[in-house]
Amino acid sequence: MQLDNLYQEVILDHYKNPQHKKLNPVFDAQVHHINPSCGDEITLNVTLATGVVKEVSWDGVGCSISQASASILTDLLIGKSLDRAQEISDAFMHLMQSKGTETGDAELLEDAVALAGVSQYPARIKCALLGWMAFKDASVQAIAKNS
Ligand code: ZN
């Protein structure tokens, strides 16, 4: 897989120094998602405050794409309003479906644009989306629990 060198560095940095990769025992919802095609696994905990993503913590194993993407997600979504988190998640999913034709909105997606090149490799898209699908699942459960 050929990715831009700078982007490669961002991904490797998140892989080697993952953010918020330590499950907080206190959470509103916990999910476990797997990507059998690659062997990636993630457990993700979400805590919400009123309309805000208060905390996301996770643990996982797998390829650099899946682990870096989860790390990037936590940096991006913690502290954001639920609406903004939804907007960012939608933009990332849209980017992953772009088949390499889009570079992503860096203002909205920040480090996640480093994963844009992954959209050219259908087998790896699930790696990049694993944490995001887990977040989506967990946040829906957390909203249901809090309402
Ligand atoms: Zn993977």
mmCIF file of C-alpha atoms and ligand atoms in Angstrom:
data_model
loop_
_atom_site.group_PDB
_atom_site.id
_atom_site.type_symbol
_atom_site.label_atom_id
_atom_site.label_comp_id
_atom_site.label_asym_id
_atom_site.label_seq_id
_atom_site.Cartn_x
_atom_site.Cartn_y
_atom_site.Cartn_z
ATOM 1 C CA MET A 1 0.000 0.000 0.000
ATOM 2 C CA GLN A 2 1.460 3.335 -1.057
ATOM 3 C CA LEU A 3 0.525 6.299 1.058
ATOM 4 C CA ASP A 4 1.978 9.756 1.036
ATOM 5 C CA ASN A 5 5.079 9.822 3.262
ATOM 6 C CA LEU A 6 3.840 12.586 5.515
ATOM 7 C CA TYR A 7 0.551 10.766 5.990
ATOM 8 C CA GLN A 8 2.415 7.535 6.618
ATOM 9 C CA GLU A 9 4.239 9.316 9.435
ATOM 10 C CA VAL A 10 1.027 10.587 11.027
ATOM 11 C CA ILE A 11 -0.404 7.050 10.960
ATOM 12 C CA LEU A 12 2.748 5.486 12.410
ATOM 13 C CA ASP A 13 2.922 8.125 15.115
ATOM 14 C CA HIS A 14 -0.623 7.354 16.257
ATOM 15 C CA TYR A 15 0.117 3.628 16.027
ATOM 16 C CA LYS A 16 3.230 3.912 18.187
ATOM 17 C CA ASN A 17 1.800 6.497 20.592
ATOM 18 C CA PRO A 18 -1.900 5.747 20.660
ATOM 19 C CA GLN A 19 -4.110 8.372 22.295
ATOM 20 C CA HIS A 20 -6.586 7.399 25.038
ATOM 21 C CA LYS A 21 -5.703 3.708 24.646
ATOM 22 C CA LYS A 22 -6.547 2.705 28.190
ATOM 23 C CA LEU A 23 -10.079 1.656 28.997
ATOM 24 C CA ASN A 24 -11.696 3.895 31.568
ATOM 25 C CA PRO A 25 -13.664 1.634 33.948
ATOM 26 C CA VAL A 26 -16.430 4.238 34.140
ATOM 27 C CA PHE A 27 -18.511 4.514 30.973
ATOM 28 C CA ASP A 28 -22.048 4.867 29.622
ATOM 29 C CA ALA A 29 -21.577 2.240 26.928
ATOM 30 C CA GLN A 30 -18.963 -0.324 25.973
ATOM 31 C CA VAL A 31 -18.730 -2.122 22.648
ATOM 32 C CA HIS A 32 -16.407 -4.691 21.149
ATOM 33 C CA HIS A 33 -15.996 -4.725 17.383
ATOM 34 C CA ILE A 34 -13.890 -6.986 15.206
ATOM 35 C CA ASN A 35 -12.718 -6.920 11.627
ATOM 36 C CA PRO A 36 -12.260 -10.620 10.835
ATOM 37 C CA SER A 37 -10.813 -9.990 7.365
ATOM 38 C CA CYS A 38 -7.696 -8.459 8.939
ATOM 39 C CA GLY A 39 -7.819 -9.680 12.556
ATOM 40 C CA ASP A 40 -8.354 -6.223 14.065
ATOM 41 C CA GLU A 41 -10.205 -5.906 17.365
ATOM 42 C CA ILE A 42 -11.288 -2.946 19.419
ATOM 43 C CA THR A 43 -13.097 -2.405 22.699
ATOM 44 C CA LEU A 44 -14.356 1.133 23.051
ATOM 45 C CA ASN A 45 -15.942 2.951 25.994
ATOM 46 C CA VAL A 46 -17.959 6.122 25.627
ATOM 47 C CA THR A 47 -19.137 8.563 28.280
ATOM 48 C CA LEU A 48 -21.481 11.388 27.359
ATOM 49 C CA ALA A 49 -22.330 14.576 29.176
ATOM 50 C CA THR A 50 -25.317 16.686 28.110
ATOM 51 C CA GLY A 51 -25.033 16.640 24.326
ATOM 52 C CA VAL A 52 -21.261 16.294 24.478
ATOM 53 C CA VAL A 53 -18.773 13.453 23.969
ATOM 54 C CA LYS A 54 -17.205 13.626 27.402
ATOM 55 C CA GLU A 55 -14.822 10.733 27.069
ATOM 56 C CA VAL A 56 -13.776 7.965 24.702
ATOM 57 C CA SER A 57 -11.285 5.310 25.740
ATOM 58 C CA TRP A 58 -10.312 2.137 23.966
ATOM 59 C CA ASP A 59 -8.083 -0.875 23.758
ATOM 60 C CA GLY A 60 -7.334 -2.993 20.756
ATOM 61 C CA VAL A 61 -5.038 -5.108 18.661
ATOM 62 C CA GLY A 62 -4.520 -5.176 14.939
ATOM 63 C CA CYS A 63 -2.908 -3.480 12.002
ATOM 64 C CA SER A 64 -1.464 0.037 12.076
ATOM 65 C CA ILE A 65 -4.409 1.436 10.084
ATOM 66 C CA SER A 66 -7.052 0.172 12.520
ATOM 67 C CA GLN A 67 -5.157 1.197 15.647
ATOM 68 C CA ALA A 68 -4.066 4.595 14.305
ATOM 69 C CA SER A 69 -7.595 5.352 13.141
ATOM 70 C CA ALA A 70 -8.994 4.640 16.631
ATOM 71 C CA SER A 71 -6.339 6.870 18.185
ATOM 72 C CA ILE A 72 -7.095 9.689 15.728
ATOM 73 C CA LEU A 73 -10.811 9.305 16.446
ATOM 74 C CA THR A 74 -10.389 9.861 20.181
ATOM 75 C CA ASP A 75 -8.293 12.991 19.635
ATOM 76 C CA LEU A 76 -10.930 14.309 17.253
ATOM 77 C CA LEU A 77 -14.160 13.490 19.030
ATOM 78 C CA ILE A 78 -13.521 13.961 22.750
ATOM 79 C CA GLY A 79 -15.011 17.245 23.906
ATOM 80 C CA LYS A 80 -17.065 17.742 20.743
ATOM 81 C CA SER A 81 -20.834 18.133 20.769
ATOM 82 C CA LEU A 82 -22.700 15.018 19.656
ATOM 83 C CA ASP A 83 -23.835 16.873 16.541
ATOM 84 C CA ARG A 84 -20.284 17.829 15.641
ATOM 85 C CA ALA A 85 -19.035 14.288 16.349
ATOM 86 C CA GLN A 86 -21.736 12.982 14.013
ATOM 87 C CA GLU A 87 -20.686 15.457 11.324
ATOM 88 C CA ILE A 88 -17.029 14.412 11.653
ATOM 89 C CA SER A 89 -17.917 10.690 11.599
ATOM 90 C CA ASP A 90 -20.090 11.147 8.508
ATOM 91 C CA ALA A 91 -17.302 13.068 6.756
ATOM 92 C CA PHE A 92 -14.796 10.329 7.576
ATOM 93 C CA MET A 93 -17.105 7.564 6.333
ATOM 94 C CA HIS A 94 -17.742 9.550 3.168
ATOM 95 C CA LEU A 95 -13.973 9.967 2.689
ATOM 96 C CA MET A 96 -13.431 6.207 3.085
ATOM 97 C CA GLN A 97 -15.978 5.601 0.309
ATOM 98 C CA SER A 98 -14.278 8.042 -2.074
ATOM 99 C CA LYS A 99 -12.002 5.447 -3.736
ATOM 100 C CA GLY A 100 -9.064 7.815 -3.524
ATOM 101 C CA THR A 101 -10.800 10.677 -5.315
ATOM 102 C CA GLU A 102 -11.062 12.935 -2.251
ATOM 103 C CA THR A 103 -8.481 14.294 0.155
ATOM 104 C CA GLY A 104 -10.835 15.196 2.996
ATOM 105 C CA ASP A 105 -11.589 18.446 4.810
ATOM 106 C CA ALA A 106 -8.530 18.966 7.024
ATOM 107 C CA GLU A 107 -10.336 21.544 9.143
ATOM 108 C CA LEU A 108 -13.026 19.038 10.041
ATOM 109 C CA LEU A 109 -11.021 15.811 9.987
ATOM 110 C CA GLU A 110 -7.582 17.002 11.153
ATOM 111 C CA ASP A 111 -5.210 13.978 11.379
ATOM 112 C CA ALA A 112 -7.871 11.688 9.924
ATOM 113 C CA VAL A 113 -7.134 13.065 6.434
ATOM 114 C CA ALA A 114 -3.908 11.039 6.693
ATOM 115 C CA LEU A 115 -6.097 7.981 6.129
ATOM 116 C CA ALA A 116 -7.585 9.321 2.862
ATOM 117 C CA GLY A 117 -5.304 7.101 0.766
ATOM 118 C CA VAL A 118 -6.739 3.999 2.437
ATOM 119 C CA SER A 119 -9.957 4.552 0.462
ATOM 120 C CA GLN A 120 -8.126 3.249 -2.620
ATOM 121 C CA TYR A 121 -7.730 -0.151 -0.973
ATOM 122 C CA PRO A 122 -11.132 -1.782 -0.448
ATOM 123 C CA ALA A 123 -9.659 -4.509 1.780
ATOM 124 C CA ARG A 124 -8.300 -1.907 4.205
ATOM 125 C CA ILE A 125 -11.318 0.392 4.461
ATOM 126 C CA LYS A 126 -12.824 -1.820 7.180
ATOM 127 C CA CYS A 127 -9.572 -1.450 9.142
ATOM 128 C CA ALA A 128 -9.870 2.339 9.050
ATOM 129 C CA LEU A 129 -13.586 2.281 9.878
ATOM 130 C CA LEU A 130 -13.427 -0.208 12.762
ATOM 131 C CA GLY A 131 -13.060 2.364 15.544
ATOM 132 C CA TRP A 132 -15.591 4.701 13.918
ATOM 133 C CA MET A 133 -18.235 1.988 13.666
ATOM 134 C CA ALA A 134 -17.518 1.104 17.301
ATOM 135 C CA PHE A 135 -17.924 4.753 18.314
ATOM 136 C CA LYS A 136 -21.190 5.023 16.395
ATOM 137 C CA ASP A 137 -22.526 1.883 18.074
ATOM 138 C CA ALA A 138 -21.389 2.959 21.552
ATOM 139 C CA SER A 139 -22.725 6.495 21.246
ATOM 140 C CA VAL A 140 -26.168 5.246 20.159
ATOM 141 C CA GLN A 141 -26.228 2.950 23.214
ATOM 142 C CA ALA A 142 -25.006 5.729 25.509
ATOM 143 C CA ILE A 143 -27.683 8.134 24.221
ATOM 144 C CA ALA A 144 -30.363 5.480 24.803
ATOM 145 C CA LYS A 145 -29.089 4.851 28.310
ATOM 146 C CA ASN A 146 -28.995 8.539 29.218
ATOM 147 C CA SER A 147 -32.425 9.408 27.842
HETATM 148 ZN ZN ZN B 1 -6.533 -4.095 9.672
#
